Short mmCIF file of C-alpha atoms in Angstrom, two decimals:
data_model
loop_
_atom_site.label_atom_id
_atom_site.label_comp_id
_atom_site.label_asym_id
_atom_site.label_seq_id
_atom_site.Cartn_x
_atom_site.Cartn_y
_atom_site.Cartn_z
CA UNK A 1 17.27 8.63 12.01
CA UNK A 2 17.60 7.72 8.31
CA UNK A 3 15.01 6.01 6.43
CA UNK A 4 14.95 5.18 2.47
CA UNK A 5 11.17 4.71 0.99
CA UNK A 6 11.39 3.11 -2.30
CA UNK A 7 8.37 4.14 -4.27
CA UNK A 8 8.51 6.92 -1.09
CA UNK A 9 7.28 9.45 -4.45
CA UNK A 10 3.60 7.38 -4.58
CA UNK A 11 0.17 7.37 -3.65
CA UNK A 12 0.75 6.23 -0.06
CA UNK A 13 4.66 6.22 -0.13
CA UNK A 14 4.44 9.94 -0.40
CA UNK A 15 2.13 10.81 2.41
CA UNK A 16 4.40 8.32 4.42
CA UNK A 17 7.22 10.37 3.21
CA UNK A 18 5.50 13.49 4.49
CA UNK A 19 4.45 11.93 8.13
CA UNK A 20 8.57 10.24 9.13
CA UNK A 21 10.07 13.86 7.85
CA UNK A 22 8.91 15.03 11.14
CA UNK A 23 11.56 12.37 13.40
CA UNK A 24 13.92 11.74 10.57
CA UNK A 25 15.96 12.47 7.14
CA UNK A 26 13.54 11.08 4.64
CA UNK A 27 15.05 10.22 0.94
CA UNK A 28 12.61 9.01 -1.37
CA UNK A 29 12.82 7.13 -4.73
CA UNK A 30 10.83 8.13 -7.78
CA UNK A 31 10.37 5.80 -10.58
CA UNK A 32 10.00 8.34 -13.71
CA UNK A 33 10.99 12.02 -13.86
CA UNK A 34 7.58 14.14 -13.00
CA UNK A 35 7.40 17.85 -12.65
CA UNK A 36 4.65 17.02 -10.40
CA UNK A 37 6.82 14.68 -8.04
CA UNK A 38 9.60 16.73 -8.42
CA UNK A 39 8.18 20.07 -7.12
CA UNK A 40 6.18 17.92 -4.45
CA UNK A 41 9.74 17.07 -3.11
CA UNK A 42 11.18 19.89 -3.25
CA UNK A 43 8.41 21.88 -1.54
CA UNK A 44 9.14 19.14 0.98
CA UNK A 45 12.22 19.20 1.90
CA UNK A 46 13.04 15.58 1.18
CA UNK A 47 16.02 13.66 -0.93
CA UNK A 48 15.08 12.69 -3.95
CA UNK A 49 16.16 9.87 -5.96
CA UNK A 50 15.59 8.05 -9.15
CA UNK A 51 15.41 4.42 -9.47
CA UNK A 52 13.40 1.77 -12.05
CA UNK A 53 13.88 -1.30 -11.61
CA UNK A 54 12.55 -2.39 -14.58
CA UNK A 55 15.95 -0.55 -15.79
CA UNK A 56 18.46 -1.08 -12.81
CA UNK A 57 18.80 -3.76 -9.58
CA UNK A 58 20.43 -0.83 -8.14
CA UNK A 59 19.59 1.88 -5.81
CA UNK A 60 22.47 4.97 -6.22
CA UNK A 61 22.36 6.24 -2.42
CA UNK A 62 25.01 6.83 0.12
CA UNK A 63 26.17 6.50 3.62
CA UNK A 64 23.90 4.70 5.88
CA UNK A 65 20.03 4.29 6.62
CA UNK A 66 18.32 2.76 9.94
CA UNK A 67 15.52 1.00 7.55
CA UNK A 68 14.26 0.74 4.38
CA UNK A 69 10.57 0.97 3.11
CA UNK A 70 10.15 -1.30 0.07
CA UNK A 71 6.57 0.28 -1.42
CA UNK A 72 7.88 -0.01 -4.89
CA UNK A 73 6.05 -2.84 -6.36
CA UNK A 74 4.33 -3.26 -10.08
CA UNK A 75 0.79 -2.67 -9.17
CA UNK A 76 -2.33 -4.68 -10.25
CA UNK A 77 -2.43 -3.05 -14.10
CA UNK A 78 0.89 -3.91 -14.94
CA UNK A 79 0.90 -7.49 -13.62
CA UNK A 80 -2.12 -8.16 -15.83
CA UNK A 81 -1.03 -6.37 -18.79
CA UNK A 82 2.63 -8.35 -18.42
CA UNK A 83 3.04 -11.19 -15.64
CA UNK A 84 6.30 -12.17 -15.92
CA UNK A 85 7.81 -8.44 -16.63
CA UNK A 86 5.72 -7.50 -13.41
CA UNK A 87 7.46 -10.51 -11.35
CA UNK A 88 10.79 -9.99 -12.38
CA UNK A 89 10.70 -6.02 -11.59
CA UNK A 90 9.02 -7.16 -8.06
CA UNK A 91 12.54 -9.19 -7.54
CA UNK A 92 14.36 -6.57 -8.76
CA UNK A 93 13.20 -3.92 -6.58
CA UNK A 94 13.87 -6.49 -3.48
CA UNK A 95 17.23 -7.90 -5.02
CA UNK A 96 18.34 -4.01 -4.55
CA UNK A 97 16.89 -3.12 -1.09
CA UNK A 98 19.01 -6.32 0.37
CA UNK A 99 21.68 -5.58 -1.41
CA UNK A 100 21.77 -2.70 0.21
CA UNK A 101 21.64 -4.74 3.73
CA UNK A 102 24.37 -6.80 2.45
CA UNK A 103 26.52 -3.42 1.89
CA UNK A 104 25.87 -2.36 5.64
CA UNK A 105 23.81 0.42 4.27
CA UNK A 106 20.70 -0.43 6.66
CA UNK A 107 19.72 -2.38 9.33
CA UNK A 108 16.36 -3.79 8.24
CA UNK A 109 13.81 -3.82 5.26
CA UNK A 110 9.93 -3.13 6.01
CA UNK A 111 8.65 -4.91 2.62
CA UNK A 112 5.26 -4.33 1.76
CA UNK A 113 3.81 -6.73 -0.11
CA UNK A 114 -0.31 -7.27 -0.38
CA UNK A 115 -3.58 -8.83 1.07
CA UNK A 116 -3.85 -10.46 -2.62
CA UNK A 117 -1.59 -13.21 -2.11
CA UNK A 118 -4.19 -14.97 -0.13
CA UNK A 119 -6.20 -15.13 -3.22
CA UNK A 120 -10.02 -13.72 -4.38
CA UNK A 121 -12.42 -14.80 -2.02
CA UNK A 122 -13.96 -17.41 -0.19
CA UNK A 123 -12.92 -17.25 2.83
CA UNK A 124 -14.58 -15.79 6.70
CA UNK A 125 -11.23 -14.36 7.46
CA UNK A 126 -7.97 -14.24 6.60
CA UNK A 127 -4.77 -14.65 8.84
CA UNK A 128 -1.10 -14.50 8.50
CA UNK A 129 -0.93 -18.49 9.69
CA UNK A 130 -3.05 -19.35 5.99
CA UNK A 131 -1.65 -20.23 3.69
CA UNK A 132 -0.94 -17.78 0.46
CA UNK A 133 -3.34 -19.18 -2.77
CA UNK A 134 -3.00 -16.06 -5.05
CA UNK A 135 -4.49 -16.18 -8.20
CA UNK A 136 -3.79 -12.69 -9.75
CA UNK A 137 -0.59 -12.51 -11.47
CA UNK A 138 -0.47 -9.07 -9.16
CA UNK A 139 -0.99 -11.57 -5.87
CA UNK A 140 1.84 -13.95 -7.55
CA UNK A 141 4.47 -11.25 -8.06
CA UNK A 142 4.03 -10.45 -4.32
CA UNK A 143 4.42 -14.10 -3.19
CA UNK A 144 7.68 -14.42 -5.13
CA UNK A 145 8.95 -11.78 -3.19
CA UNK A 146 7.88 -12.87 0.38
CA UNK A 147 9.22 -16.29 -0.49
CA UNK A 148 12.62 -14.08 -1.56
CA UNK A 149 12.51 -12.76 1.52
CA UNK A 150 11.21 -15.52 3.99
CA UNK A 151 14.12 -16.21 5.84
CA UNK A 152 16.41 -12.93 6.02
CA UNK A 153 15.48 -12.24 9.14
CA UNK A 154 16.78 -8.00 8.63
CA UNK A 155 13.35 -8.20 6.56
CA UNK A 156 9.64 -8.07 8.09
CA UNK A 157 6.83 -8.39 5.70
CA UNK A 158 3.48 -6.83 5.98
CA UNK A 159 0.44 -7.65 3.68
CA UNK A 160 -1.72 -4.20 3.52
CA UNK A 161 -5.51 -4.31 2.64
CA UNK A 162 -6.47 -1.68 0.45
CA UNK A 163 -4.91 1.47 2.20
CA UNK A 164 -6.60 4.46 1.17
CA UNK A 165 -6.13 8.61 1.84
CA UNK A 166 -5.82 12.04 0.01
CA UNK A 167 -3.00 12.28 -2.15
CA UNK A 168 0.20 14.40 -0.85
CA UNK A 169 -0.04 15.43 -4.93
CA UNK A 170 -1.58 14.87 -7.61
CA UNK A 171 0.70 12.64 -9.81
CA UNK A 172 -0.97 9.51 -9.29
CA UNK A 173 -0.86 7.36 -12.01
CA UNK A 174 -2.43 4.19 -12.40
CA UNK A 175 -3.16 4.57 -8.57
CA UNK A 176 -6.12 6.79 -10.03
CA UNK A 177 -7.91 3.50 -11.15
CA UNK A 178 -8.14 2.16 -7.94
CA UNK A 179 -11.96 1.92 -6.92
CA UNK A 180 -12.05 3.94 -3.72
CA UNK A 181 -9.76 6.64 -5.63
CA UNK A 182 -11.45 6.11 -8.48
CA UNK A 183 -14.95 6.82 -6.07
CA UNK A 184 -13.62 10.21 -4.66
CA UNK A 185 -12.83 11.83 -7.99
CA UNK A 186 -15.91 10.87 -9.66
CA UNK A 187 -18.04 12.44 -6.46
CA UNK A 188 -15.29 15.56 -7.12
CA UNK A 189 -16.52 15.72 -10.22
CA UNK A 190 -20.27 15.61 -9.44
CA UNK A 191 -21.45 11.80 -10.84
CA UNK A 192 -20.88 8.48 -9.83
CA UNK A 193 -20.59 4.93 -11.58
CA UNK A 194 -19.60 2.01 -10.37
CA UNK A 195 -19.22 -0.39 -13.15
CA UNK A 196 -20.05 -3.39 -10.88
CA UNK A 197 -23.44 -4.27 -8.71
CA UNK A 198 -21.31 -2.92 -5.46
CA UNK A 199 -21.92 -6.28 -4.12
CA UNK A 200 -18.53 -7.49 -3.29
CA UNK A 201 -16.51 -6.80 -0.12
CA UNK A 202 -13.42 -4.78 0.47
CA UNK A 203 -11.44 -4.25 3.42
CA UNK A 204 -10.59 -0.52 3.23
CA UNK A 205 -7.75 0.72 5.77
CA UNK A 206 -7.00 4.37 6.43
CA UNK A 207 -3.65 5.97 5.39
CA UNK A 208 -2.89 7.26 9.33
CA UNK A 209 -3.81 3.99 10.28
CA UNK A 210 -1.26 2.27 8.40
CA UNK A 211 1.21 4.99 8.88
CA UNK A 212 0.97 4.42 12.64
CA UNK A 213 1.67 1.16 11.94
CA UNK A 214 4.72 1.53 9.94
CA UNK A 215 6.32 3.57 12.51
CA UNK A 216 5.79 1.09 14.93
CA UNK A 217 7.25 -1.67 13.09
CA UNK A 218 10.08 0.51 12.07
CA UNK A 219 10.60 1.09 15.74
CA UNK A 220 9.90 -2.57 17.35
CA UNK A 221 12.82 -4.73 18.53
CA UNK A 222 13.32 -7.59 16.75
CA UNK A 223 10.11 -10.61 16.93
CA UNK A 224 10.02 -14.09 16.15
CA UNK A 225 7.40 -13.02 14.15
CA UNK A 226 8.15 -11.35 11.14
CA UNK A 227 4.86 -11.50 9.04
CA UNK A 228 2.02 -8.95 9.78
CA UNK A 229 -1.56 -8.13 8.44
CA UNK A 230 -2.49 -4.73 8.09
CA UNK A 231 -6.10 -4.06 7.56
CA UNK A 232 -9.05 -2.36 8.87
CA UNK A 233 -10.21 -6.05 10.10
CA UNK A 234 -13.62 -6.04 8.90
CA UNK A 235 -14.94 -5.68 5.40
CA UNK A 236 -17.12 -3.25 3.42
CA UNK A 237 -19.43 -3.84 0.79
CA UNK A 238 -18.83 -1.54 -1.86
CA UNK A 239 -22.34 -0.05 -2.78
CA UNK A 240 -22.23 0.82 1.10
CA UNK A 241 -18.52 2.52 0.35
CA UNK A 242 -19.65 4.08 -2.27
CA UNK A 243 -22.48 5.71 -0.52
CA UNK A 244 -20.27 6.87 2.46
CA UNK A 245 -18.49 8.51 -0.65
CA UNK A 246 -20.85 9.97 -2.19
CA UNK A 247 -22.26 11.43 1.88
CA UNK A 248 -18.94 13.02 2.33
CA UNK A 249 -18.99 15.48 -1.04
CA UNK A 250 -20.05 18.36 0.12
CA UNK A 251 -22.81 18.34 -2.85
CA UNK A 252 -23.59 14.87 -2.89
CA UNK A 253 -23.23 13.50 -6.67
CA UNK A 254 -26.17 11.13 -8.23
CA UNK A 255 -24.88 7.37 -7.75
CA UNK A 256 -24.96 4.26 -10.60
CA UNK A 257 -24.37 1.20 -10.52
CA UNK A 258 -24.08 -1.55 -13.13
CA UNK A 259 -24.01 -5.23 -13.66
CA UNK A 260 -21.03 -6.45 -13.42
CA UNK A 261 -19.87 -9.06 -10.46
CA UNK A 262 -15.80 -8.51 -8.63
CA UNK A 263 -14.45 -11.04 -6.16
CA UNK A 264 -15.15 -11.15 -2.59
CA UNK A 265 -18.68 -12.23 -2.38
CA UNK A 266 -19.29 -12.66 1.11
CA UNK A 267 -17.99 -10.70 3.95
CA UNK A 268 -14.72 -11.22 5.72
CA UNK A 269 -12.60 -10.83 8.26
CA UNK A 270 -8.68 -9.93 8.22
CA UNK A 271 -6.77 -11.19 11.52
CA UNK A 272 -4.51 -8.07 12.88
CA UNK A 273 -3.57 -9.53 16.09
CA UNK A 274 -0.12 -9.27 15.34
CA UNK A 275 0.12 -6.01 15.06
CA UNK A 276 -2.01 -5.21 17.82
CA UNK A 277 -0.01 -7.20 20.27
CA UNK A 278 2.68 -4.71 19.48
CA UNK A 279 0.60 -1.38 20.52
CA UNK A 280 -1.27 -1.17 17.36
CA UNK A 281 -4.45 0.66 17.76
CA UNK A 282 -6.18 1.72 14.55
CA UNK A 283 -8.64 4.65 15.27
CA UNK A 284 -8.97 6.36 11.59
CA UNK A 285 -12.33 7.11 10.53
CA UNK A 286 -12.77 5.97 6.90
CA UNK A 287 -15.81 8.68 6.31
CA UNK A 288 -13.59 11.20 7.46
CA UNK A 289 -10.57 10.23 4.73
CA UNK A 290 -13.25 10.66 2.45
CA UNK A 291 -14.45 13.77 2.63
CA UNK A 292 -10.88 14.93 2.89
CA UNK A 293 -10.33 13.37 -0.34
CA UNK A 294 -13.15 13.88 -1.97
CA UNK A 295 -12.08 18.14 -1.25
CA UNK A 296 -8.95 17.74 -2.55
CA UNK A 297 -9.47 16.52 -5.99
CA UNK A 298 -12.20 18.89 -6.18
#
Protein backbone atom coordinates (compact mmCIF):
# COMPACT_ATOMS: atom_id res chain seq x y z
CA UNK A 1 0.00 0.00 0.00
CA UNK A 2 0.79 3.65 -0.83
CA UNK A 3 -0.67 6.47 0.95
CA UNK A 4 0.17 10.39 0.50
CA UNK A 5 -0.70 12.61 3.82
CA UNK A 6 -0.70 16.15 2.90
CA UNK A 7 0.13 18.13 5.97
CA UNK A 8 1.33 14.20 6.94
CA UNK A 9 4.54 16.57 8.73
CA UNK A 10 1.75 18.12 11.50
CA UNK A 11 0.42 17.90 14.79
CA UNK A 12 -1.86 14.92 14.08
CA UNK A 13 -0.75 14.27 10.39
CA UNK A 14 2.54 13.22 11.80
CA UNK A 15 1.53 10.75 14.43
CA UNK A 16 -0.82 9.40 11.58
CA UNK A 17 2.24 9.25 9.53
CA UNK A 18 3.97 7.26 12.26
CA UNK A 19 0.86 4.70 12.94
CA UNK A 20 0.13 3.64 8.56
CA UNK A 21 4.22 3.22 8.27
CA UNK A 22 3.60 0.00 9.93
CA UNK A 23 1.11 -1.58 6.70
CA UNK A 24 2.36 0.80 4.09
CA UNK A 25 4.94 3.30 2.22
CA UNK A 26 4.05 6.53 3.89
CA UNK A 27 5.21 9.94 1.97
CA UNK A 28 4.40 12.94 3.74
CA UNK A 29 4.18 16.65 2.73
CA UNK A 30 5.72 19.44 4.75
CA UNK A 31 4.68 22.93 4.26
CA UNK A 32 8.05 24.94 5.26
CA UNK A 33 11.59 23.57 5.53
CA UNK A 34 12.15 22.63 9.49
CA UNK A 35 15.19 21.01 10.90
CA UNK A 36 12.80 19.74 13.35
CA UNK A 37 10.41 18.04 10.67
CA UNK A 38 13.12 17.14 8.70
CA UNK A 39 15.12 15.00 11.21
CA UNK A 40 11.61 13.70 12.55
CA UNK A 41 11.33 12.14 8.99
CA UNK A 42 14.25 10.99 8.55
CA UNK A 43 14.52 9.20 11.91
CA UNK A 44 11.32 7.76 10.48
CA UNK A 45 11.87 6.33 7.65
CA UNK A 46 9.23 8.15 5.64
CA UNK A 47 9.24 10.23 2.08
CA UNK A 48 9.34 13.52 2.47
CA UNK A 49 7.99 16.17 0.40
CA UNK A 50 7.52 19.86 0.16
CA UNK A 51 4.43 21.50 -0.88
CA UNK A 52 2.61 25.18 -0.01
CA UNK A 53 -0.12 25.81 -1.44
CA UNK A 54 -0.25 29.16 -0.72
CA UNK A 55 2.80 28.98 -3.40
CA UNK A 56 1.83 25.99 -5.76
CA UNK A 57 -1.70 23.94 -6.77
CA UNK A 58 0.73 21.27 -7.26
CA UNK A 59 1.92 18.31 -5.44
CA UNK A 60 5.58 17.03 -7.16
CA UNK A 61 5.13 13.13 -6.42
CA UNK A 62 5.37 10.10 -8.58
CA UNK A 63 3.99 6.82 -9.58
CA UNK A 64 0.88 5.81 -7.90
CA UNK A 65 -0.85 5.99 -4.35
CA UNK A 66 -3.99 3.83 -3.04
CA UNK A 67 -5.35 7.16 -1.11
CA UNK A 68 -4.66 10.39 -0.20
CA UNK A 69 -4.98 12.14 3.28
CA UNK A 70 -5.85 15.81 2.75
CA UNK A 71 -4.88 17.25 6.56
CA UNK A 72 -3.37 20.29 5.03
CA UNK A 73 -5.76 23.00 5.74
CA UNK A 74 -5.11 26.86 7.00
CA UNK A 75 -5.95 26.47 10.59
CA UNK A 76 -8.15 28.75 12.80
CA UNK A 77 -5.20 31.70 13.21
CA UNK A 78 -4.69 32.17 9.75
CA UNK A 79 -8.34 32.26 8.64
CA UNK A 80 -8.87 35.08 11.14
CA UNK A 81 -5.82 36.93 10.52
CA UNK A 82 -6.67 36.64 6.45
CA UNK A 83 -10.15 35.06 5.29
CA UNK A 84 -9.98 35.07 1.87
CA UNK A 85 -6.03 34.09 1.64
CA UNK A 86 -7.08 31.19 4.11
CA UNK A 87 -10.05 30.08 1.60
CA UNK A 88 -8.25 30.22 -1.43
CA UNK A 89 -5.13 28.08 0.00
CA UNK A 90 -8.01 25.58 1.42
CA UNK A 91 -9.01 25.19 -2.54
CA UNK A 92 -5.73 25.02 -3.46
CA UNK A 93 -4.62 22.28 -1.37
CA UNK A 94 -7.91 20.25 -2.66
CA UNK A 95 -7.59 21.56 -6.38
CA UNK A 96 -4.07 19.52 -6.13
CA UNK A 97 -5.09 16.30 -4.26
CA UNK A 98 -7.88 15.74 -7.23
CA UNK A 99 -5.78 16.61 -9.61
CA UNK A 100 -3.88 14.07 -8.65
CA UNK A 101 -7.12 11.61 -9.00
CA UNK A 102 -7.63 13.03 -12.32
CA UNK A 103 -3.86 11.93 -13.27
CA UNK A 104 -4.63 8.23 -12.09
CA UNK A 105 -2.22 8.85 -9.31
CA UNK A 106 -4.80 7.54 -6.52
CA UNK A 107 -7.84 5.99 -6.08
CA UNK A 108 -9.57 8.12 -3.45
CA UNK A 109 -9.11 11.31 -1.23
CA UNK A 110 -9.90 11.09 2.70
CA UNK A 111 -10.45 15.07 3.13
CA UNK A 112 -10.54 16.26 6.46
CA UNK A 113 -12.29 19.10 6.93
CA UNK A 114 -13.80 20.30 10.63
CA UNK A 115 -16.66 20.14 13.28
CA UNK A 116 -16.67 24.15 12.78
CA UNK A 117 -18.64 24.26 9.78
CA UNK A 118 -21.70 23.57 11.76
CA UNK A 119 -21.16 26.82 13.42
CA UNK A 120 -20.53 28.07 17.43
CA UNK A 121 -23.09 26.74 19.47
CA UNK A 122 -26.53 26.30 20.17
CA UNK A 123 -27.31 23.29 19.42
CA UNK A 124 -28.06 19.53 21.69
CA UNK A 125 -26.18 17.70 19.05
CA UNK A 126 -24.83 17.85 15.96
CA UNK A 127 -25.18 15.36 12.94
CA UNK A 128 -23.89 14.95 9.51
CA UNK A 129 -27.81 15.28 8.11
CA UNK A 130 -27.66 19.36 9.61
CA UNK A 131 -27.11 21.53 7.86
CA UNK A 132 -23.48 23.45 7.81
CA UNK A 133 -24.07 27.36 9.43
CA UNK A 134 -20.34 28.25 10.00
CA UNK A 135 -19.60 31.44 11.18
CA UNK A 136 -15.73 31.47 11.58
CA UNK A 137 -14.00 32.38 8.52
CA UNK A 138 -11.89 29.01 9.68
CA UNK A 139 -15.54 27.00 9.53
CA UNK A 140 -16.15 28.88 5.99
CA UNK A 141 -12.85 27.89 4.36
CA UNK A 142 -13.78 24.26 5.25
CA UNK A 143 -17.31 24.48 3.76
CA UNK A 144 -15.89 25.77 0.46
CA UNK A 145 -14.02 22.81 0.25
CA UNK A 146 -16.70 20.14 1.11
CA UNK A 147 -18.96 21.92 -1.33
CA UNK A 148 -15.66 21.48 -3.87
CA UNK A 149 -15.77 18.21 -3.15
CA UNK A 150 -19.53 17.18 -2.69
CA UNK A 151 -20.07 15.22 -5.55
CA UNK A 152 -16.64 13.44 -6.62
CA UNK A 153 -17.55 10.52 -5.34
CA UNK A 154 -13.28 9.21 -5.20
CA UNK A 155 -13.59 11.80 -2.15
CA UNK A 156 -15.13 11.03 1.47
CA UNK A 157 -15.23 13.84 3.88
CA UNK A 158 -14.91 13.63 7.57
CA UNK A 159 -15.56 16.59 10.03
CA UNK A 160 -13.08 15.88 13.19
CA UNK A 161 -13.88 17.42 16.67
CA UNK A 162 -10.98 18.64 18.32
CA UNK A 163 -8.50 15.62 17.98
CA UNK A 164 -5.95 15.78 20.50
CA UNK A 165 -2.47 13.58 21.46
CA UNK A 166 1.35 13.96 22.18
CA UNK A 167 3.21 15.33 19.48
CA UNK A 168 5.43 12.78 17.24
CA UNK A 169 7.90 16.19 17.56
CA UNK A 170 8.05 19.12 18.68
CA UNK A 171 7.64 21.52 15.66
CA UNK A 172 4.23 22.48 16.24
CA UNK A 173 3.48 25.73 15.28
CA UNK A 174 0.43 27.52 15.69
CA UNK A 175 -0.98 24.01 16.72
CA UNK A 176 0.71 25.09 20.16
CA UNK A 177 -2.20 27.63 20.70
CA UNK A 178 -4.73 25.22 20.66
CA UNK A 179 -6.41 25.07 24.25
CA UNK A 180 -5.96 21.44 25.17
CA UNK A 181 -2.20 21.79 23.79
CA UNK A 182 -1.98 24.89 25.06
CA UNK A 183 -3.32 23.07 28.72
CA UNK A 184 -0.55 20.31 28.67
CA UNK A 185 2.42 22.62 28.26
CA UNK A 186 1.39 25.05 30.76
CA UNK A 187 0.89 21.96 33.46
CA UNK A 188 4.64 20.93 31.85
CA UNK A 189 5.68 23.93 32.88
CA UNK A 190 4.22 23.94 36.43
CA UNK A 191 1.13 26.82 36.21
CA UNK A 192 -2.01 26.99 34.64
CA UNK A 193 -4.33 29.82 33.10
CA UNK A 194 -7.08 29.59 31.27
CA UNK A 195 -7.95 32.94 29.96
CA UNK A 196 -11.71 32.10 29.89
CA UNK A 197 -14.30 31.05 32.93
CA UNK A 198 -13.84 27.21 31.56
CA UNK A 199 -17.47 27.31 31.10
CA UNK A 200 -17.91 26.37 27.56
CA UNK A 201 -18.02 22.86 26.06
CA UNK A 202 -15.63 21.02 23.85
CA UNK A 203 -15.80 17.76 22.33
CA UNK A 204 -12.23 16.44 22.74
CA UNK A 205 -11.38 13.14 20.62
CA UNK A 206 -8.25 11.08 21.15
CA UNK A 207 -5.51 10.84 18.46
CA UNK A 208 -5.75 6.63 18.40
CA UNK A 209 -9.24 7.12 18.24
CA UNK A 210 -9.27 8.99 15.17
CA UNK A 211 -6.40 7.12 13.76
CA UNK A 212 -8.48 3.94 14.02
CA UNK A 213 -10.84 5.63 12.24
CA UNK A 214 -8.87 6.77 9.37
CA UNK A 215 -7.68 3.39 8.69
CA UNK A 216 -10.96 2.16 8.52
CA UNK A 217 -12.22 4.58 6.12
CA UNK A 218 -9.12 4.20 4.11
CA UNK A 219 -9.94 0.54 4.03
CA UNK A 220 -13.97 0.52 3.57
CA UNK A 221 -15.52 -0.30 0.19
CA UNK A 222 -17.15 2.27 -1.33
CA UNK A 223 -20.75 3.79 0.72
CA UNK A 224 -23.50 5.77 -0.39
CA UNK A 225 -22.50 7.70 2.31
CA UNK A 226 -19.62 9.70 1.98
CA UNK A 227 -19.83 12.28 4.91
CA UNK A 228 -18.69 11.20 8.47
CA UNK A 229 -18.45 12.78 12.04
CA UNK A 230 -15.59 12.04 14.01
CA UNK A 231 -15.81 12.94 17.59
CA UNK A 232 -15.68 11.67 21.01
CA UNK A 233 -19.71 12.09 20.97
CA UNK A 234 -20.17 13.81 24.12
CA UNK A 235 -18.82 17.12 25.28
CA UNK A 236 -16.52 18.45 28.01
CA UNK A 237 -16.62 21.49 29.84
CA UNK A 238 -13.38 22.96 29.89
CA UNK A 239 -12.69 23.90 33.62
CA UNK A 240 -13.46 20.03 34.03
CA UNK A 241 -10.64 19.41 31.05
CA UNK A 242 -8.54 21.45 32.48
CA UNK A 243 -8.61 19.78 35.78
CA UNK A 244 -8.18 16.23 34.26
CA UNK A 245 -5.00 18.15 32.94
CA UNK A 246 -3.78 19.46 35.55
CA UNK A 247 -4.53 15.47 37.60
CA UNK A 248 -2.40 13.88 35.01
CA UNK A 249 1.09 16.08 35.67
CA UNK A 250 2.84 14.16 37.68
CA UNK A 251 3.25 17.38 40.10
CA UNK A 252 0.02 18.82 39.70
CA UNK A 253 0.45 22.71 38.69
CA UNK A 254 -1.82 25.54 40.59
CA UNK A 255 -4.93 26.23 38.17
CA UNK A 256 -6.52 29.97 37.06
CA UNK A 257 -9.06 30.90 35.50
CA UNK A 258 -10.33 34.23 34.16
CA UNK A 259 -13.31 36.04 32.86
CA UNK A 260 -13.63 35.71 29.67
CA UNK A 261 -16.78 33.73 27.89
CA UNK A 262 -15.90 31.12 24.33
CA UNK A 263 -18.71 29.54 22.38
CA UNK A 264 -20.44 26.44 23.21
CA UNK A 265 -22.45 27.28 26.19
CA UNK A 266 -24.40 24.36 26.83
CA UNK A 267 -23.47 20.82 26.42
CA UNK A 268 -23.72 18.79 23.27
CA UNK A 269 -23.81 15.94 21.55
CA UNK A 270 -21.91 14.93 18.14
CA UNK A 271 -23.81 12.02 16.12
CA UNK A 272 -21.00 9.24 15.09
CA UNK A 273 -23.30 6.67 13.92
CA UNK A 274 -21.81 6.62 10.70
CA UNK A 275 -18.78 5.65 11.53
CA UNK A 276 -19.79 3.23 13.97
CA UNK A 277 -21.94 1.35 11.56
CA UNK A 278 -18.71 0.67 9.81
CA UNK A 279 -16.80 -1.10 12.92
CA UNK A 280 -15.87 2.06 14.57
CA UNK A 281 -15.33 1.61 18.19
CA UNK A 282 -13.60 4.48 19.98
CA UNK A 283 -12.02 3.20 23.30
CA UNK A 284 -9.14 6.00 23.97
CA UNK A 285 -9.00 7.32 27.32
CA UNK A 286 -8.66 11.12 27.15
CA UNK A 287 -6.91 11.25 30.87
CA UNK A 288 -4.55 8.87 29.67
CA UNK A 289 -3.46 11.17 26.35
CA UNK A 290 -2.92 13.59 28.88
CA UNK A 291 -0.61 12.51 31.04
CA UNK A 292 1.30 11.20 28.08
CA UNK A 293 1.39 14.62 26.85
CA UNK A 294 1.70 16.44 29.59
CA UNK A 295 5.43 14.04 30.02
CA UNK A 296 6.47 14.80 26.87
CA UNK A 297 6.64 18.48 26.75
CA UNK A 298 8.02 18.29 30.09
Amino acid sequence: MRYLIVGGAGYFGSRLAEALQGEAEVTVTRRSDSPIKEDWIKRRGLWGVRFDSAVSDTIAVEGRFDAIINLAMPGAAEATRDPEAAREQALSTVRACVRLLDAGQAARLLHFSSFHVYGTGGRSSYDEADEPAPIHPYGHAHLACEKYLANDERAWIVRPSNMVGTPAHADLGDQAKLLFVDLCLQAAAGVMKLQNDGLSYRDFLPFSDAIAAARLLLRASPQKERLFNLAHGESLRLDEAARLIQRSASVPPTLEFGNGQDAFRQPFNVRTNRLKNLGWQPAASLEDEASHMVKFFA
